[in-house]
Amino acid sequence: MTQSPQLAALALNEIGKLLGRLTEDQLAALADGRAHVEFRNDDEGVAGARGPARPPRAAAKDPVDLDAIVADIKALTEEDAVERYLIDRDRDLPLPRLRELADRIGPPVTSKGAKSKAQLRKNIAAGTAGLLNRPASAFGAGWDR
């Protein structure tokens, strides 16, 4: 029996995670006594162990703060800088999150038609910093002559 409440709480947390992964039928079988949970210390090579212990799972990442990313992007003034910024965050921004980011930035950035992360990064760069660097004639001022 442990004298360490902190250690017991950590162990209980791990058991809770295990129970959270069970199906309704598995939980019912456990509750009815038709199934049981077995403790195995794989680190000590206990007979019947299925190999070495799994490495500890990384803690779940906090969700990416898309509002902070939007603010960072809007502060950049060069298209290349926006693309580099997004490439640096490639691991945190899978294609669905990148689409969500583009939609959050809003017009003139569009996620429509972009089939790859590279194309979507270019769309975001062109629709943010790219607008700052286009000559005024591109917006119609030069067409009045």
mmCIF file of N, CA and C in Angstrom:
data_model
loop_
_atom_site.group_PDB
_atom_site.id
_atom_site.type_symbol
_atom_site.label_atom_id
_atom_site.label_comp_id
_atom_site.label_asym_id
_atom_site.label_seq_id
_atom_site.Cartn_x
_atom_site.Cartn_y
_atom_site.Cartn_z
ATOM 1 N N MET A 1 0.844 -1.170 0.000
ATOM 2 C CA MET A 1 0.000 0.000 0.000
ATOM 3 C C MET A 1 0.890 1.234 0.000
ATOM 4 N N THR A 2 0.533 2.210 -0.809
ATOM 5 C CA THR A 2 1.364 3.393 -0.949
ATOM 6 C C THR A 2 1.059 4.432 0.122
ATOM 7 N N GLN A 3 2.100 5.130 0.486
ATOM 8 C CA GLN A 3 1.950 6.244 1.423
ATOM 9 C C GLN A 3 1.978 7.574 0.672
ATOM 10 N N SER A 4 2.082 7.497 -0.658
ATOM 11 C CA SER A 4 2.199 8.701 -1.470
ATOM 12 C C SER A 4 0.891 8.993 -2.200
ATOM 13 N N PRO A 5 0.121 9.965 -1.719
ATOM 14 C CA PRO A 5 -1.134 10.297 -2.401
ATOM 15 C C PRO A 5 -0.905 10.816 -3.822
ATOM 16 N N GLN A 6 0.212 11.514 -4.067
ATOM 17 C CA GLN A 6 0.490 12.026 -5.402
ATOM 18 C C GLN A 6 0.714 10.876 -6.381
ATOM 19 N N LEU A 7 1.477 9.878 -5.964
ATOM 20 C CA LEU A 7 1.745 8.729 -6.813
ATOM 21 C C LEU A 7 0.463 7.954 -7.085
ATOM 22 N N ALA A 8 -0.355 7.793 -6.067
ATOM 23 C CA ALA A 8 -1.630 7.099 -6.233
ATOM 24 C C ALA A 8 -2.531 7.875 -7.201
ATOM 25 N N ALA A 9 -2.528 9.191 -7.117
ATOM 26 C CA ALA A 9 -3.348 10.008 -8.005
ATOM 27 C C ALA A 9 -2.879 9.871 -9.451
ATOM 28 N N LEU A 10 -1.566 9.834 -9.667
ATOM 29 C CA LEU A 10 -1.032 9.649 -11.020
ATOM 30 C C LEU A 10 -1.430 8.287 -11.581
ATOM 31 N N ALA A 11 -1.315 7.246 -10.758
ATOM 32 C CA ALA A 11 -1.686 5.902 -11.187
ATOM 33 C C ALA A 11 -3.182 5.838 -11.504
ATOM 34 N N LEU A 12 -3.991 6.465 -10.668
ATOM 35 C CA LEU A 12 -5.431 6.487 -10.888
ATOM 36 C C LEU A 12 -5.771 7.206 -12.188
ATOM 37 N N ASN A 13 -5.046 8.243 -12.489
ATOM 38 C CA ASN A 13 -5.232 8.973 -13.741
ATOM 39 C C ASN A 13 -4.964 8.051 -14.936
ATOM 40 N N GLU A 14 -3.898 7.245 -14.864
ATOM 41 C CA GLU A 14 -3.576 6.299 -15.938
ATOM 42 C C GLU A 14 -4.670 5.246 -16.074
ATOM 43 N N ILE A 15 -5.194 4.771 -14.967
ATOM 44 C CA ILE A 15 -6.283 3.788 -15.004
ATOM 45 C C ILE A 15 -7.529 4.420 -15.632
ATOM 46 N N GLY A 16 -7.784 5.670 -15.292
ATOM 47 C CA GLY A 16 -8.906 6.390 -15.889
ATOM 48 C C GLY A 16 -8.764 6.500 -17.399
ATOM 49 N N LYS A 17 -7.546 6.756 -17.887
ATOM 50 C CA LYS A 17 -7.311 6.829 -19.328
ATOM 51 C C LYS A 17 -7.603 5.483 -19.976
ATOM 52 N N LEU A 18 -7.157 4.411 -19.326
ATOM 53 C CA LEU A 18 -7.408 3.066 -19.841
ATOM 54 C C LEU A 18 -8.914 2.812 -19.934
ATOM 55 N N LEU A 19 -9.639 3.103 -18.877
ATOM 56 C CA LEU A 19 -11.081 2.872 -18.864
ATOM 57 C C LEU A 19 -11.783 3.720 -19.919
ATOM 58 N N GLY A 20 -11.261 4.902 -20.182
ATOM 59 C CA GLY A 20 -11.844 5.774 -21.197
ATOM 60 C C GLY A 20 -11.707 5.234 -22.610
ATOM 61 N N ARG A 21 -10.788 4.316 -22.820
ATOM 62 C CA ARG A 21 -10.585 3.723 -24.152
ATOM 63 C C ARG A 21 -11.399 2.439 -24.345
ATOM 64 N N LEU A 22 -12.055 1.949 -23.311
ATOM 65 C CA LEU A 22 -12.835 0.716 -23.419
ATOM 66 C C LEU A 22 -14.198 0.988 -24.039
ATOM 67 N N THR A 23 -14.731 -0.039 -24.715
ATOM 68 C CA THR A 23 -16.073 0.080 -25.280
ATOM 69 C C THR A 23 -17.101 -0.119 -24.171
ATOM 70 N N GLU A 24 -18.352 0.154 -24.488
ATOM 71 C CA GLU A 24 -19.437 -0.066 -23.525
ATOM 72 C C GLU A 24 -19.485 -1.536 -23.104
ATOM 73 N N ASP A 25 -19.344 -2.439 -24.080
ATOM 74 C CA ASP A 25 -19.389 -3.874 -23.779
ATOM 75 C C ASP A 25 -18.234 -4.284 -22.862
ATOM 76 N N GLN A 26 -17.047 -3.748 -23.127
ATOM 77 C CA GLN A 26 -15.894 -4.071 -22.282
ATOM 78 C C GLN A 26 -16.106 -3.557 -20.860
ATOM 79 N N LEU A 27 -16.620 -2.351 -20.745
ATOM 80 C CA LEU A 27 -16.890 -1.797 -19.414
ATOM 81 C C LEU A 27 -17.939 -2.619 -18.671
ATOM 82 N N ALA A 28 -18.980 -3.044 -19.400
ATOM 83 C CA ALA A 28 -20.026 -3.861 -18.777
ATOM 84 C C ALA A 28 -19.455 -5.202 -18.310
ATOM 85 N N ALA A 29 -18.606 -5.820 -19.135
ATOM 86 C CA ALA A 29 -17.990 -7.102 -18.761
ATOM 87 C C ALA A 29 -17.105 -6.919 -17.534
ATOM 88 N N LEU A 30 -16.394 -5.828 -17.464
ATOM 89 C CA LEU A 30 -15.545 -5.551 -16.303
ATOM 90 C C LEU A 30 -16.404 -5.337 -15.060
ATOM 91 N N ALA A 31 -17.466 -4.569 -15.204
ATOM 92 C CA ALA A 31 -18.342 -4.288 -14.072
ATOM 93 C C ALA A 31 -19.061 -5.544 -13.580
ATOM 94 N N ASP A 32 -19.403 -6.452 -14.498
ATOM 95 C CA ASP A 32 -20.097 -7.694 -14.137
ATOM 96 C C ASP A 32 -19.148 -8.779 -13.630
ATOM 97 N N GLY A 33 -17.867 -8.550 -13.724
ATOM 98 C CA GLY A 33 -16.915 -9.565 -13.285
ATOM 99 C C GLY A 33 -16.578 -10.595 -14.352
ATOM 100 N N ARG A 34 -17.053 -10.380 -15.595
ATOM 101 C CA ARG A 34 -16.738 -11.305 -16.682
ATOM 102 C C ARG A 34 -15.393 -10.994 -17.318
ATOM 103 N N ALA A 35 -14.786 -9.891 -16.947
ATOM 104 C CA ALA A 35 -13.469 -9.496 -17.444
ATOM 105 C C ALA A 35 -12.688 -8.934 -16.274
ATOM 106 N N HIS A 36 -11.371 -8.843 -16.444
ATOM 107 C CA HIS A 36 -10.558 -8.277 -15.374
ATOM 108 C C HIS A 36 -9.415 -7.455 -15.967
ATOM 109 N N VAL A 37 -8.880 -6.588 -15.165
ATOM 110 C CA VAL A 37 -7.741 -5.765 -15.554
ATOM 111 C C VAL A 37 -6.509 -6.390 -14.928
ATOM 112 N N GLU A 38 -5.457 -6.513 -15.714
ATOM 113 C CA GLU A 38 -4.226 -7.146 -15.236
ATOM 114 C C GLU A 38 -3.110 -6.118 -15.178
ATOM 115 N N PHE A 39 -2.395 -6.102 -14.072
ATOM 116 C CA PHE A 39 -1.234 -5.235 -13.936
ATOM 117 C C PHE A 39 0.003 -6.021 -14.335
ATOM 118 N N ARG A 40 0.795 -5.453 -15.232
ATOM 119 C CA ARG A 40 2.040 -6.067 -15.652
ATOM 120 C C ARG A 40 3.119 -5.009 -15.659
ATOM 121 N N ASN A 41 4.205 -5.278 -14.988
ATOM 122 C CA ASN A 41 5.324 -4.358 -14.986
ATOM 123 C C ASN A 41 6.299 -4.807 -16.069
ATOM 124 N N ASP A 42 6.128 -4.306 -17.273
ATOM 125 C CA ASP A 42 6.930 -4.732 -18.413
ATOM 126 C C ASP A 42 8.410 -4.382 -18.261
ATOM 127 N N ASP A 43 8.730 -3.387 -17.460
ATOM 128 C CA ASP A 43 10.130 -2.988 -17.281
ATOM 129 C C ASP A 43 10.963 -4.078 -16.620
ATOM 130 N N GLU A 44 10.350 -4.925 -15.830
ATOM 131 C CA GLU A 44 11.098 -5.938 -15.092
ATOM 132 C C GLU A 44 11.126 -7.282 -15.802
ATOM 133 N N GLY A 45 10.573 -7.357 -17.018
ATOM 134 C CA GLY A 45 10.613 -8.594 -17.769
ATOM 135 C C GLY A 45 9.797 -9.696 -17.127
ATOM 136 N N VAL A 46 8.655 -9.378 -16.590
ATOM 137 C CA VAL A 46 7.785 -10.351 -15.945
ATOM 138 C C VAL A 46 7.359 -11.382 -16.978
ATOM 139 N N ALA A 47 7.282 -12.637 -16.588
ATOM 140 C CA ALA A 47 6.866 -13.692 -17.506
ATOM 141 C C ALA A 47 5.521 -13.331 -18.114
ATOM 142 N N GLY A 48 5.426 -13.507 -19.413
ATOM 143 C CA GLY A 48 4.177 -13.187 -20.104
ATOM 144 C C GLY A 48 4.125 -11.751 -20.577
ATOM 145 N N ALA A 49 5.138 -10.976 -20.272
ATOM 146 C CA ALA A 49 5.150 -9.584 -20.728
ATOM 147 C C ALA A 49 5.297 -9.568 -22.244
ATOM 148 N N ARG A 50 4.732 -8.591 -22.866
ATOM 149 C CA ARG A 50 4.753 -8.500 -24.325
ATOM 150 C C ARG A 50 5.883 -7.627 -24.829
ATOM 151 N N GLY A 51 7.043 -7.728 -24.312
ATOM 152 C CA GLY A 51 8.164 -6.934 -24.788
ATOM 153 C C GLY A 51 8.417 -5.746 -23.890
ATOM 154 N N PRO A 52 9.300 -4.870 -24.328
ATOM 155 C CA PRO A 52 9.665 -3.723 -23.496
ATOM 156 C C PRO A 52 8.505 -2.760 -23.325
ATOM 157 N N ALA A 53 8.571 -2.012 -22.266
ATOM 158 C CA ALA A 53 7.526 -1.033 -21.978
ATOM 159 C C ALA A 53 7.478 -0.010 -23.097
ATOM 160 N N ARG A 54 6.278 0.458 -23.379
ATOM 161 C CA ARG A 54 6.136 1.501 -24.382
ATOM 162 C C ARG A 54 6.702 2.803 -23.832
ATOM 163 N N PRO A 55 7.293 3.599 -24.702
ATOM 164 C CA PRO A 55 7.764 4.900 -24.221
ATOM 165 C C PRO A 55 6.568 5.727 -23.780
ATOM 166 N N PRO A 56 6.766 6.603 -22.807
ATOM 167 C CA PRO A 56 5.640 7.413 -22.342
ATOM 168 C C PRO A 56 5.088 8.258 -23.480
ATOM 169 N N ARG A 57 3.782 8.366 -23.517
ATOM 170 C CA ARG A 57 3.148 9.180 -24.548
ATOM 171 C C ARG A 57 3.381 10.643 -24.245
ATOM 172 N N ALA A 58 3.584 11.395 -25.294
ATOM 173 C CA ALA A 58 3.762 12.831 -25.118
ATOM 174 C C ALA A 58 2.446 13.438 -24.645
ATOM 175 N N ALA A 59 2.562 14.425 -23.838
ATOM 176 C CA ALA A 59 1.362 15.118 -23.360
ATOM 177 C C ALA A 59 0.648 15.730 -24.553
ATOM 178 N N ALA A 60 -0.650 15.736 -24.506
ATOM 179 C CA ALA A 60 -1.419 16.312 -25.599
ATOM 180 C C ALA A 60 -1.070 17.786 -25.742
ATOM 181 N N LYS A 61 -0.872 18.181 -27.002
ATOM 182 C CA LYS A 61 -0.525 19.575 -27.254
ATOM 183 C C LYS A 61 -1.741 20.454 -27.029
ATOM 184 N N ASP A 62 -1.450 21.654 -26.617
ATOM 185 C CA ASP A 62 -2.525 22.622 -26.539
ATOM 186 C C ASP A 62 -2.952 22.929 -27.967
ATOM 187 N N PRO A 63 -4.223 23.193 -28.177
ATOM 188 C CA PRO A 63 -4.645 23.541 -29.528
ATOM 189 C C PRO A 63 -3.896 24.785 -29.994
ATOM 190 N N VAL A 64 -3.657 24.851 -31.277
ATOM 191 C CA VAL A 64 -2.965 25.996 -31.854
ATOM 192 C C VAL A 64 -3.869 27.210 -31.752
ATOM 193 N N ASP A 65 -3.319 28.326 -31.323
ATOM 194 C CA ASP A 65 -4.073 29.568 -31.190
ATOM 195 C C ASP A 65 -4.102 30.265 -32.550
ATOM 196 N N LEU A 66 -5.143 30.002 -33.330
ATOM 197 C CA LEU A 66 -5.237 30.566 -34.672
ATOM 198 C C LEU A 66 -5.355 32.085 -34.646
ATOM 199 N N ASP A 67 -5.985 32.634 -33.624
ATOM 200 C CA ASP A 67 -6.091 34.096 -33.540
ATOM 201 C C ASP A 67 -4.710 34.736 -33.395
ATOM 202 N N ALA A 68 -3.835 34.100 -32.621
ATOM 203 C CA ALA A 68 -2.468 34.621 -32.462
ATOM 204 C C ALA A 68 -1.709 34.507 -33.781
ATOM 205 N N ILE A 69 -1.926 33.421 -34.508
ATOM 206 C CA ILE A 69 -1.255 33.250 -35.800
ATOM 207 C C ILE A 69 -1.749 34.301 -36.789
ATOM 208 N N VAL A 70 -3.046 34.567 -36.797
ATOM 209 C CA VAL A 70 -3.596 35.606 -37.676
ATOM 210 C C VAL A 70 -2.945 36.946 -37.353
ATOM 211 N N ALA A 71 -2.834 37.278 -36.084
ATOM 212 C CA ALA A 71 -2.211 38.543 -35.675
ATOM 213 C C ALA A 71 -0.753 38.597 -36.121
ATOM 214 N N ASP A 72 -0.032 37.481 -35.946
ATOM 215 C CA ASP A 72 1.371 37.434 -36.383
ATOM 216 C C ASP A 72 1.476 37.654 -37.885
ATOM 217 N N ILE A 73 0.622 36.982 -38.654
ATOM 218 C CA ILE A 73 0.666 37.101 -40.113
ATOM 219 C C ILE A 73 0.339 38.524 -40.546
ATOM 220 N N LYS A 74 -0.652 39.129 -39.919
ATOM 221 C CA LYS A 74 -1.039 40.492 -40.306
ATOM 222 C C LYS A 74 0.049 41.517 -39.976
ATOM 223 N N ALA A 75 0.970 41.146 -39.080
ATOM 224 C CA ALA A 75 2.071 42.049 -38.746
ATOM 225 C C ALA A 75 3.229 41.937 -39.745
ATOM 226 N N LEU A 76 3.225 40.888 -40.560
ATOM 227 C CA LEU A 76 4.300 40.688 -41.535
ATOM 228 C C LEU A 76 3.999 41.477 -42.800
ATOM 229 N N THR A 77 5.057 42.014 -43.421
ATOM 230 C CA THR A 77 4.850 42.876 -44.584
ATOM 231 C C THR A 77 5.366 42.283 -45.891
ATOM 232 N N GLU A 78 5.986 41.129 -45.861
ATOM 233 C CA GLU A 78 6.510 40.500 -47.069
ATOM 234 C C GLU A 78 5.888 39.125 -47.260
ATOM 235 N N GLU A 79 5.512 38.815 -48.504
ATOM 236 C CA GLU A 79 4.915 37.510 -48.792
ATOM 237 C C GLU A 79 5.847 36.368 -48.382
ATOM 238 N N ASP A 80 7.127 36.513 -48.679
ATOM 239 C CA ASP A 80 8.087 35.460 -48.318
ATOM 240 C C ASP A 80 8.121 35.234 -46.815
ATOM 241 N N ALA A 81 8.014 36.308 -46.048
ATOM 242 C CA ALA A 81 8.039 36.189 -44.587
ATOM 243 C C ALA A 81 6.809 35.425 -44.090
ATOM 244 N N VAL A 82 5.662 35.673 -44.727
ATOM 245 C CA VAL A 82 4.441 34.959 -44.338
ATOM 246 C C VAL A 82 4.599 33.474 -44.650
ATOM 247 N N GLU A 83 5.112 33.165 -45.837
ATOM 248 C CA GLU A 83 5.297 31.750 -46.200
ATOM 249 C C GLU A 83 6.284 31.067 -45.267
ATOM 250 N N ARG A 84 7.386 31.726 -44.951
ATOM 251 C CA ARG A 84 8.366 31.138 -44.011
ATOM 252 C C ARG A 84 7.736 30.914 -42.642
ATOM 253 N N TYR A 85 6.948 31.880 -42.190
ATOM 254 C CA TYR A 85 6.264 31.766 -40.897
ATOM 255 C C TYR A 85 5.376 30.519 -40.885
ATOM 256 N N LEU A 86 4.613 30.328 -41.960
ATOM 257 C CA LEU A 86 3.714 29.176 -42.035
ATOM 258 C C LEU A 86 4.479 27.862 -42.176
ATOM 259 N N ILE A 87 5.571 27.875 -42.919
ATOM 260 C CA ILE A 87 6.395 26.667 -43.061
ATOM 261 C C ILE A 87 6.985 26.283 -41.715
ATOM 262 N N ASP A 88 7.405 27.268 -40.941
ATOM 263 C CA ASP A 88 7.956 26.998 -39.607
ATOM 264 C C ASP A 88 6.915 26.365 -38.688
ATOM 265 N N ARG A 89 5.651 26.588 -38.957
ATOM 266 C CA ARG A 89 4.575 26.033 -38.134
ATOM 267 C C ARG A 89 3.849 24.880 -38.829
ATOM 268 N N ASP A 90 4.526 24.296 -39.818
ATOM 269 C CA ASP A 90 3.935 23.240 -40.637
ATOM 270 C C ASP A 90 3.396 22.086 -39.803
ATOM 271 N N ARG A 91 4.128 21.686 -38.777
ATOM 272 C CA ARG A 91 3.715 20.557 -37.942
ATOM 273 C C ARG A 91 2.432 20.865 -37.164
ATOM 274 N N ASP A 92 2.266 22.115 -36.770
ATOM 275 C CA ASP A 92 1.083 22.511 -35.994
ATOM 276 C C ASP A 92 -0.122 22.829 -36.868
ATOM 277 N N LEU A 93 0.115 22.955 -38.176
ATOM 278 C CA LEU A 93 -0.962 23.372 -39.074
ATOM 279 C C LEU A 93 -1.166 22.361 -40.197
ATOM 280 N N PRO A 94 -1.829 21.240 -39.901
ATOM 281 C CA PRO A 94 -2.172 20.317 -40.989
ATOM 282 C C PRO A 94 -3.145 21.020 -41.943
ATOM 283 N N LEU A 95 -3.363 20.446 -43.101
ATOM 284 C CA LEU A 95 -4.178 21.099 -44.124
ATOM 285 C C LEU A 95 -5.539 21.575 -43.612
ATOM 286 N N PRO A 96 -6.281 20.775 -42.844
ATOM 287 C CA PRO A 96 -7.578 21.292 -42.355
ATOM 288 C C PRO A 96 -7.433 22.529 -41.468
ATOM 289 N N ARG A 97 -6.405 22.563 -40.617
ATOM 290 C CA ARG A 97 -6.190 23.744 -39.756
ATOM 291 C C ARG A 97 -5.740 24.937 -40.595
ATOM 292 N N LEU A 98 -4.952 24.683 -41.646
ATOM 293 C CA LEU A 98 -4.506 25.759 -42.525
ATOM 294 C C LEU A 98 -5.708 26.354 -43.269
ATOM 295 N N ARG A 99 -6.639 25.493 -43.677
ATOM 296 C CA ARG A 99 -7.873 25.986 -44.313
ATOM 297 C C ARG A 99 -8.677 26.845 -43.323
ATOM 298 N N GLU A 100 -8.752 26.368 -42.087
ATOM 299 C CA GLU A 100 -9.460 27.128 -41.051
ATOM 300 C C GLU A 100 -8.786 28.480 -40.832
ATOM 301 N N LEU A 101 -7.461 28.490 -40.853
ATOM 302 C CA LEU A 101 -6.713 29.740 -40.697
ATOM 303 C C LEU A 101 -7.044 30.694 -41.839
ATOM 304 N N ALA A 102 -7.038 30.201 -43.071
ATOM 305 C CA ALA A 102 -7.348 31.043 -44.230
ATOM 306 C C ALA A 102 -8.756 31.613 -44.116
ATOM 307 N N ASP A 103 -9.691 30.775 -43.713
ATOM 308 C CA ASP A 103 -11.069 31.249 -43.562
ATOM 309 C C ASP A 103 -11.175 32.290 -42.450
ATOM 310 N N ARG A 104 -10.383 32.132 -41.403
ATOM 311 C CA ARG A 104 -10.421 33.071 -40.289
ATOM 312 C C ARG A 104 -9.832 34.418 -40.693
ATOM 313 N N ILE A 105 -8.811 34.396 -41.565
ATOM 314 C CA ILE A 105 -8.230 35.650 -42.048
ATOM 315 C C ILE A 105 -9.271 36.390 -42.878
ATOM 316 N N GLY A 106 -10.019 35.640 -43.655
ATOM 317 C CA GLY A 106 -11.096 36.233 -44.436
ATOM 318 C C GLY A 106 -10.626 36.800 -45.756
ATOM 319 N N PRO A 107 -11.550 37.446 -46.470
ATOM 320 C CA PRO A 107 -11.205 37.986 -47.779
ATOM 321 C C PRO A 107 -10.030 38.945 -47.655
ATOM 322 N N PRO A 108 -9.155 38.958 -48.572
ATOM 323 C CA PRO A 108 -9.122 38.299 -49.869
ATOM 324 C C PRO A 108 -8.447 36.911 -49.860
ATOM 325 N N VAL A 109 -8.208 36.348 -48.715
ATOM 326 C CA VAL A 109 -7.611 35.016 -48.641
ATOM 327 C C VAL A 109 -8.718 33.989 -48.825
ATOM 328 N N THR A 110 -8.448 33.015 -49.676
ATOM 329 C CA THR A 110 -9.437 31.973 -49.887
ATOM 330 C C THR A 110 -8.784 30.604 -49.767
ATOM 331 N N SER A 111 -9.505 29.679 -49.178
ATOM 332 C CA SER A 111 -9.008 28.306 -49.101
ATOM 333 C C SER A 111 -9.602 27.477 -50.227
ATOM 334 N N LYS A 112 -10.535 28.054 -50.965
ATOM 335 C CA LYS A 112 -11.197 27.340 -52.060
ATOM 336 C C LYS A 112 -10.191 27.051 -53.175
ATOM 337 N N GLY A 113 -10.228 25.840 -53.651
ATOM 338 C CA GLY A 113 -9.378 25.463 -54.778
ATOM 339 C C GLY A 113 -7.962 25.079 -54.418
ATOM 340 N N ALA A 114 -7.518 25.378 -53.228
ATOM 341 C CA ALA A 114 -6.154 25.011 -52.824
ATOM 342 C C ALA A 114 -6.143 23.539 -52.439
ATOM 343 N N LYS A 115 -5.391 22.747 -53.175
ATOM 344 C CA LYS A 115 -5.366 21.311 -52.936
ATOM 345 C C LYS A 115 -4.154 20.879 -52.112
ATOM 346 N N SER A 116 -3.229 21.795 -51.889
ATOM 347 C CA SER A 116 -2.024 21.447 -51.127
ATOM 348 C C SER A 116 -1.725 22.531 -50.100
ATOM 349 N N LYS A 117 -0.923 22.154 -49.129
ATOM 350 C CA LYS A 117 -0.513 23.127 -48.114
ATOM 351 C C LYS A 117 0.311 24.233 -48.758
ATOM 352 N N ALA A 118 1.156 23.873 -49.721
ATOM 353 C CA ALA A 118 2.003 24.878 -50.371
ATOM 354 C C ALA A 118 1.141 25.933 -51.072
ATOM 355 N N GLN A 119 0.109 25.492 -51.792
ATOM 356 C CA GLN A 119 -0.762 26.435 -52.485
ATOM 357 C C GLN A 119 -1.527 27.306 -51.493
ATOM 358 N N LEU A 120 -1.980 26.701 -50.425
ATOM 359 C CA LEU A 120 -2.724 27.447 -49.417
ATOM 360 C C LEU A 120 -1.823 28.469 -48.728
ATOM 361 N N ARG A 121 -0.569 28.098 -48.457
ATOM 362 C CA ARG A 121 0.376 29.065 -47.870
ATOM 363 C C ARG A 121 0.568 30.252 -48.810
ATOM 364 N N LYS A 122 0.681 29.969 -50.122
ATOM 365 C CA LYS A 122 0.842 31.051 -51.107
ATOM 366 C C LYS A 122 -0.395 31.949 -51.126
ATOM 367 N N ASN A 123 -1.586 31.337 -51.062
ATOM 368 C CA ASN A 123 -2.823 32.125 -51.034
ATOM 369 C C ASN A 123 -2.859 33.049 -49.811
ATOM 370 N N ILE A 124 -2.461 32.515 -48.668
ATOM 371 C CA ILE A 124 -2.466 33.317 -47.437
ATOM 372 C C ILE A 124 -1.459 34.456 -47.552
ATOM 373 N N ALA A 125 -0.264 34.142 -48.065
ATOM 374 C CA ALA A 125 0.777 35.170 -48.208
ATOM 375 C C ALA A 125 0.328 36.257 -49.182
ATOM 376 N N ALA A 126 -0.239 35.853 -50.318
ATOM 377 C CA ALA A 126 -0.680 36.825 -51.324
ATOM 378 C C ALA A 126 -1.850 37.662 -50.825
ATOM 379 N N GLY A 127 -2.716 37.074 -50.028
ATOM 380 C CA GLY A 127 -3.899 37.789 -49.555
ATOM 381 C C GLY A 127 -3.646 38.655 -48.340
ATOM 382 N N THR A 128 -2.465 38.560 -47.751
ATOM 383 C CA THR A 128 -2.147 39.391 -46.582
ATOM 384 C C THR A 128 -1.016 40.345 -46.945
ATOM 385 N N ALA A 129 0.209 39.932 -46.792
ATOM 386 C CA ALA A 129 1.354 40.801 -47.079
ATOM 387 C C ALA A 129 1.420 41.165 -48.555
ATOM 388 N N GLY A 130 0.980 40.263 -49.423
ATOM 389 C CA GLY A 130 1.011 40.540 -50.858
ATOM 390 C C GLY A 130 0.194 41.758 -51.234
ATOM 391 N N LEU A 131 -0.910 41.977 -50.553
ATOM 392 C CA LEU A 131 -1.742 43.147 -50.839
ATOM 393 C C LEU A 131 -1.033 44.445 -50.499
ATOM 394 N N LEU A 132 -0.201 44.397 -49.467
ATOM 395 C CA LEU A 132 0.506 45.612 -49.058
ATOM 396 C C LEU A 132 1.539 46.044 -50.090
ATOM 397 N N ASN A 133 2.025 45.096 -50.864
ATOM 398 C CA ASN A 133 3.134 45.380 -51.774
ATOM 399 C C ASN A 133 2.711 45.543 -53.229
ATOM 400 N N ARG A 134 1.429 45.441 -53.529
ATOM 401 C CA ARG A 134 0.972 45.623 -54.909
ATOM 402 C C ARG A 134 0.861 47.112 -55.195
ATOM 403 N N PRO A 135 1.236 47.509 -56.405
ATOM 404 C CA PRO A 135 1.109 48.931 -56.742
ATOM 405 C C PRO A 135 -0.361 49.347 -56.779
ATOM 406 N N ALA A 136 -0.595 50.611 -56.530
ATOM 407 C CA ALA A 136 -1.967 51.126 -56.500
ATOM 408 C C ALA A 136 -2.663 50.902 -57.834
ATOM 409 N N SER A 137 -1.919 50.861 -58.941
ATOM 410 C CA SER A 137 -2.535 50.659 -60.247
ATOM 411 C C SER A 137 -3.223 49.307 -60.337
ATOM 412 N N ALA A 138 -2.789 48.358 -59.542
ATOM 413 C CA ALA A 138 -3.416 47.042 -59.552
ATOM 414 C C ALA A 138 -4.816 47.103 -58.978
ATOM 415 N N PHE A 139 -5.131 48.152 -58.244
ATOM 416 C CA PHE A 139 -6.446 48.282 -57.632
ATOM 417 C C PHE A 139 -7.348 49.250 -58.403
ATOM 418 N N GLY A 140 -6.907 49.695 -59.575
ATOM 419 C CA GLY A 140 -7.777 50.520 -60.405
ATOM 420 C C GLY A 140 -7.379 51.969 -60.524
ATOM 421 N N ALA A 141 -6.473 52.475 -59.696
ATOM 422 C CA ALA A 141 -6.114 53.890 -59.768
ATOM 423 C C ALA A 141 -5.453 54.231 -61.106
ATOM 424 N N GLY A 142 -4.747 53.300 -61.687
ATOM 425 C CA GLY A 142 -4.044 53.558 -62.957
ATOM 426 C C GLY A 142 -4.929 53.416 -64.160
ATOM 427 N N TRP A 143 -6.161 52.966 -64.002
ATOM 428 C CA TRP A 143 -7.045 52.722 -65.158
ATOM 429 C C TRP A 143 -7.864 53.962 -65.528
ATOM 430 N N ASP A 144 -7.791 55.011 -64.721
ATOM 431 C CA ASP A 144 -8.614 56.191 -64.979
ATOM 432 C C ASP A 144 -8.083 57.058 -66.100
ATOM 433 N N ARG A 145 -6.894 56.843 -66.549
ATOM 434 C CA ARG A 145 -6.263 57.737 -67.537
ATOM 435 C C ARG A 145 -6.785 57.530 -68.913
#
